[in-house]
Amino acid sequence: MKRIAIFASGNGSNAENIITHFRKNNRDAEVALVVCNKPEAGVIERAGRLGTDTIVMTRADINDPVKMLAVMDEYKIDLIALAGFLLMVPAFLIERYKGKILNIHPSLLPKYGGKGMYGKHIHEAVVAAKEKETGITIHLVSEECDGGDIIFQTSVPVEPNDTAADVEAKIHALEKEHYPRIIGEIISVTK
Ligand code: GRF
């Protein structure tokens, strides 16, 4: 059974959905660990409720190769999935897990990507620009913010009266539908 680490900083709805997906629908892999850099993040409560191990690491710990790789080794992690993780992934981890670190971004990259473009800021910008569609992007993580190779994109219409909260709800539905499945596909072909 392959082992996944989820890195998250916030609410954790994607993390919860990925954990339950692999328990119910895909027994070839499991979420072995949630790494979180914020002690107050909702993801910790969600993972705890599901009985998934969680570790809180500071930014300094995450950027420390000795500490970080010790955690990855202890949990025998095969693949890392970022889900609302707001820190940059350190270069040594990208090197160690080449092609095995995924991120989901709630826009159609390269639109609405880069520094400062996260969470509701994205959906507010999409509404302000009167975009007719938005969507999600699942991509490999590189050293450039939101810059790695794109694996999957899908879009959803933005209606003229949609608020940023309406757009966010549509995006969450797309994330829920596609992210666990794509993680499963990538992990099935990783060595
Ligand atoms: C999601 O929209 C994800 O695409 C983005 O951050 C948000 C995290 O939401 N990277 P949650 O913490 O999984 O609820």
Coordinates of C-alpha atoms and ligand atoms in Angstrom, one line a residue:
M1 CA 0.0 0.0 0.0
K2 CA 1.4 3.4 -1.0
R3 CA 1.5 6.1 1.6
I4 CA 0.5 9.8 1.1
A5 CA 1.3 12.8 3.2
I6 CA -1.0 15.8 2.9
F7 CA 0.5 19.2 3.6
A8 CA -2.2 21.8 4.6
S9 CA -2.4 25.1 6.4
G10 CA -6.1 25.8 6.7
N11 CA -9.7 24.4 6.9
G12 CA -8.8 21.0 5.5
S13 CA -11.9 20.1 3.5
N14 CA -9.7 18.7 0.7
A15 CA -7.6 16.8 3.2
E16 CA -10.7 15.2 4.8
N17 CA -12.1 14.3 1.4
I18 CA -8.8 12.7 0.3
I19 CA -8.5 10.7 3.5
T20 CA -12.0 9.3 3.2
H21 CA -11.6 8.7 -0.6
F22 CA -8.7 6.3 -0.1
R23 CA -10.4 4.5 2.7
K24 CA -13.6 3.9 0.8
N25 CA -12.6 3.8 -2.9
N26 CA -9.0 3.1 -3.3
R27 CA -7.2 0.5 -1.1
D28 CA -3.9 0.8 -3.1
A29 CA -3.0 3.9 -1.1
E30 CA -3.7 5.6 2.2
V31 CA -3.1 9.0 3.8
A32 CA -0.5 8.2 6.4
L33 CA 0.1 11.7 7.7
V34 CA -1.1 15.3 7.6
V35 CA 1.7 17.9 8.0
C36 CA 0.4 21.3 9.1
N37 CA 2.2 24.6 9.8
K38 CA -0.6 26.2 11.8
P39 CA -1.5 24.8 15.2
E40 CA -5.0 26.4 15.0
A41 CA -5.9 25.1 11.5
G42 CA -9.2 23.2 11.1
V43 CA -7.4 20.4 9.2
I44 CA -5.9 19.2 12.6
E45 CA -9.3 18.7 14.1
R46 CA -10.6 17.0 10.9
A47 CA -7.6 14.6 10.6
G48 CA -7.8 13.8 14.3
R49 CA -11.5 13.0 14.1
L50 CA -10.6 10.5 11.3
G51 CA -7.8 9.0 13.2
T52 CA -5.1 10.2 10.8
D53 CA -1.7 11.2 12.3
T54 CA -1.0 14.9 12.2
I55 CA 2.3 16.7 12.8
V56 CA 2.6 20.5 13.4
M57 CA 5.8 21.7 12.0
T58 CA 7.0 25.3 12.0
R59 CA 8.3 27.0 8.8
A60 CA 11.8 26.5 10.1
D61 CA 11.2 22.7 10.7
I62 CA 9.7 22.3 7.2
N63 CA 12.8 24.0 5.7
D64 CA 15.2 21.9 7.7
P65 CA 16.2 18.9 5.6
V66 CA 17.2 16.7 8.6
K67 CA 13.9 17.2 10.4
M68 CA 11.7 17.1 7.4
L69 CA 13.3 14.1 5.7
A70 CA 13.2 12.2 9.1
V71 CA 9.5 12.7 9.2
M72 CA 9.0 11.6 5.6
D73 CA 11.2 8.5 6.3
E74 CA 9.5 7.6 9.6
Y75 CA 6.1 7.6 7.8
K76 CA 7.5 6.0 4.6
I77 CA 5.9 8.6 2.4
D78 CA 5.6 7.9 -1.3
L79 CA 3.8 11.0 -2.5
I80 CA 2.9 14.4 -1.1
A81 CA -0.4 16.2 -1.9
L82 CA -0.6 19.9 -1.0
A83 CA -4.1 20.9 0.0
G84 CA -4.3 24.6 1.0
F85 CA -0.7 24.6 2.0
L86 CA 0.5 28.2 2.1
L87 CA 4.2 27.8 2.4
M88 CA 6.7 27.2 -0.4
V89 CA 7.9 23.6 -0.5
P90 CA 11.7 23.5 0.1
A91 CA 14.0 22.6 -2.9
F92 CA 15.4 19.5 -1.1
L93 CA 12.0 18.0 -0.8
I94 CA 11.1 18.7 -4.5
E95 CA 14.4 17.0 -5.4
R96 CA 13.7 14.0 -3.2
Y97 CA 10.1 13.6 -4.4
K98 CA 10.6 14.5 -8.2
G99 CA 7.2 14.2 -9.9
K100 CA 5.6 13.1 -6.6
I101 CA 4.4 16.4 -5.1
L102 CA 1.0 17.6 -6.3
N103 CA -0.8 20.8 -5.6
I104 CA -4.4 21.9 -6.3
H105 CA -4.9 25.5 -7.2
P106 CA -8.4 26.9 -7.4
S107 CA -8.2 28.7 -10.7
L108 CA -7.3 28.0 -14.3
L109 CA -3.5 28.5 -14.1
P110 CA -1.7 30.5 -15.3
K111 CA -4.6 32.8 -14.6
Y112 CA -4.9 34.0 -11.0
G113 CA -1.8 32.3 -9.8
G114 CA 1.4 33.4 -8.0
K115 CA 2.1 35.1 -4.8
G116 CA -0.9 36.5 -2.9
M117 CA -3.3 34.5 -5.0
Y118 CA -4.9 32.1 -2.6
G119 CA -8.3 31.3 -1.1
K120 CA -11.0 33.9 -1.4
H121 CA -8.6 36.5 -3.0
I122 CA -8.7 34.3 -6.2
H123 CA -12.5 34.1 -6.3
E124 CA -12.9 37.8 -5.6
A125 CA -10.5 38.6 -8.5
V126 CA -12.4 36.2 -10.8
V127 CA -15.7 37.9 -10.0
A128 CA -14.2 41.4 -10.3
A129 CA -12.8 40.6 -13.7
K130 CA -16.3 39.4 -14.8
E131 CA -14.7 36.1 -16.0
K132 CA -17.2 33.8 -17.7
E133 CA -15.5 30.7 -16.4
T134 CA -13.0 29.6 -13.7
G135 CA -11.8 26.2 -12.6
I136 CA -9.2 24.1 -10.9
T137 CA -5.6 23.2 -11.8
I138 CA -3.8 20.1 -10.4
H139 CA -0.1 20.5 -11.0
L140 CA 3.3 19.2 -10.0
V141 CA 5.1 21.4 -7.5
S142 CA 8.2 23.1 -8.7
E143 CA 10.3 25.8 -7.1
E144 CA 8.3 28.5 -8.8
C145 CA 5.0 29.4 -7.0
D146 CA 2.1 27.8 -8.9
G147 CA 4.5 27.0 -11.7
G148 CA 5.0 23.2 -12.1
D149 CA 3.7 21.1 -15.0
I150 CA -0.1 21.0 -15.2
I151 CA -1.6 17.5 -14.9
F152 CA -5.3 18.3 -15.0
Q153 CA -7.7 21.2 -15.4
T154 CA -11.4 21.5 -15.5
S155 CA -13.7 24.5 -15.7
V156 CA -17.0 25.7 -14.4
P157 CA -19.2 28.7 -15.6
V158 CA -19.3 31.9 -13.6
E159 CA -22.8 33.4 -13.8
P160 CA -23.2 37.2 -13.9
N161 CA -24.7 37.3 -10.4
D162 CA -22.3 34.9 -8.8
T163 CA -20.5 36.2 -5.7
A164 CA -17.0 35.1 -4.7
A165 CA -18.6 32.7 -2.2
D166 CA -20.7 31.2 -4.9
V167 CA -17.6 30.7 -7.0
E168 CA -15.8 29.2 -4.1
A169 CA -18.6 26.7 -3.5
K170 CA -18.4 25.6 -7.2
I171 CA -14.7 25.2 -6.9
H172 CA -14.9 23.2 -3.8
A173 CA -17.3 20.8 -5.5
L174 CA -14.8 20.4 -8.4
E175 CA -11.9 19.8 -6.0
K176 CA -13.9 17.2 -4.2
E177 CA -14.8 15.4 -7.4
H178 CA -11.3 15.4 -9.0
Y179 CA -8.4 15.8 -6.6
P180 CA -8.5 12.4 -4.9
R181 CA -9.0 10.6 -8.2
I182 CA -6.0 12.3 -9.8
I183 CA -3.8 11.6 -6.7
G184 CA -4.8 8.0 -7.1
E185 CA -3.8 8.0 -10.8
I186 CA -0.4 9.6 -10.2
I187 CA 0.4 7.4 -7.2
S188 CA -0.5 4.2 -9.2
V189 CA 2.3 5.0 -11.7
T190 CA 5.0 6.2 -9.2
K191 CA 7.7 3.8 -8.2
Ligands
GRF1 C1 -8.6 25.0 -1.9 O1 -9.5 25.8 -2.6 C2 -7.4 24.7 -2.6 O2 -7.6 24.6 -4.0 C3 -6.5 25.8 -2.3 O3 -6.8 26.1 -1.0 C4 -8.1 25.7 -0.6 C5 -8.0 24.8 0.6 O4 -9.3 24.5 1.1 N1 -5.1 25.5 -2.6 P1 -9.4 23.4 2.2 O5 -8.4 23.8 3.4 O6 -9.0 22.1 1.7 O7 -10.8 23.5 2.7

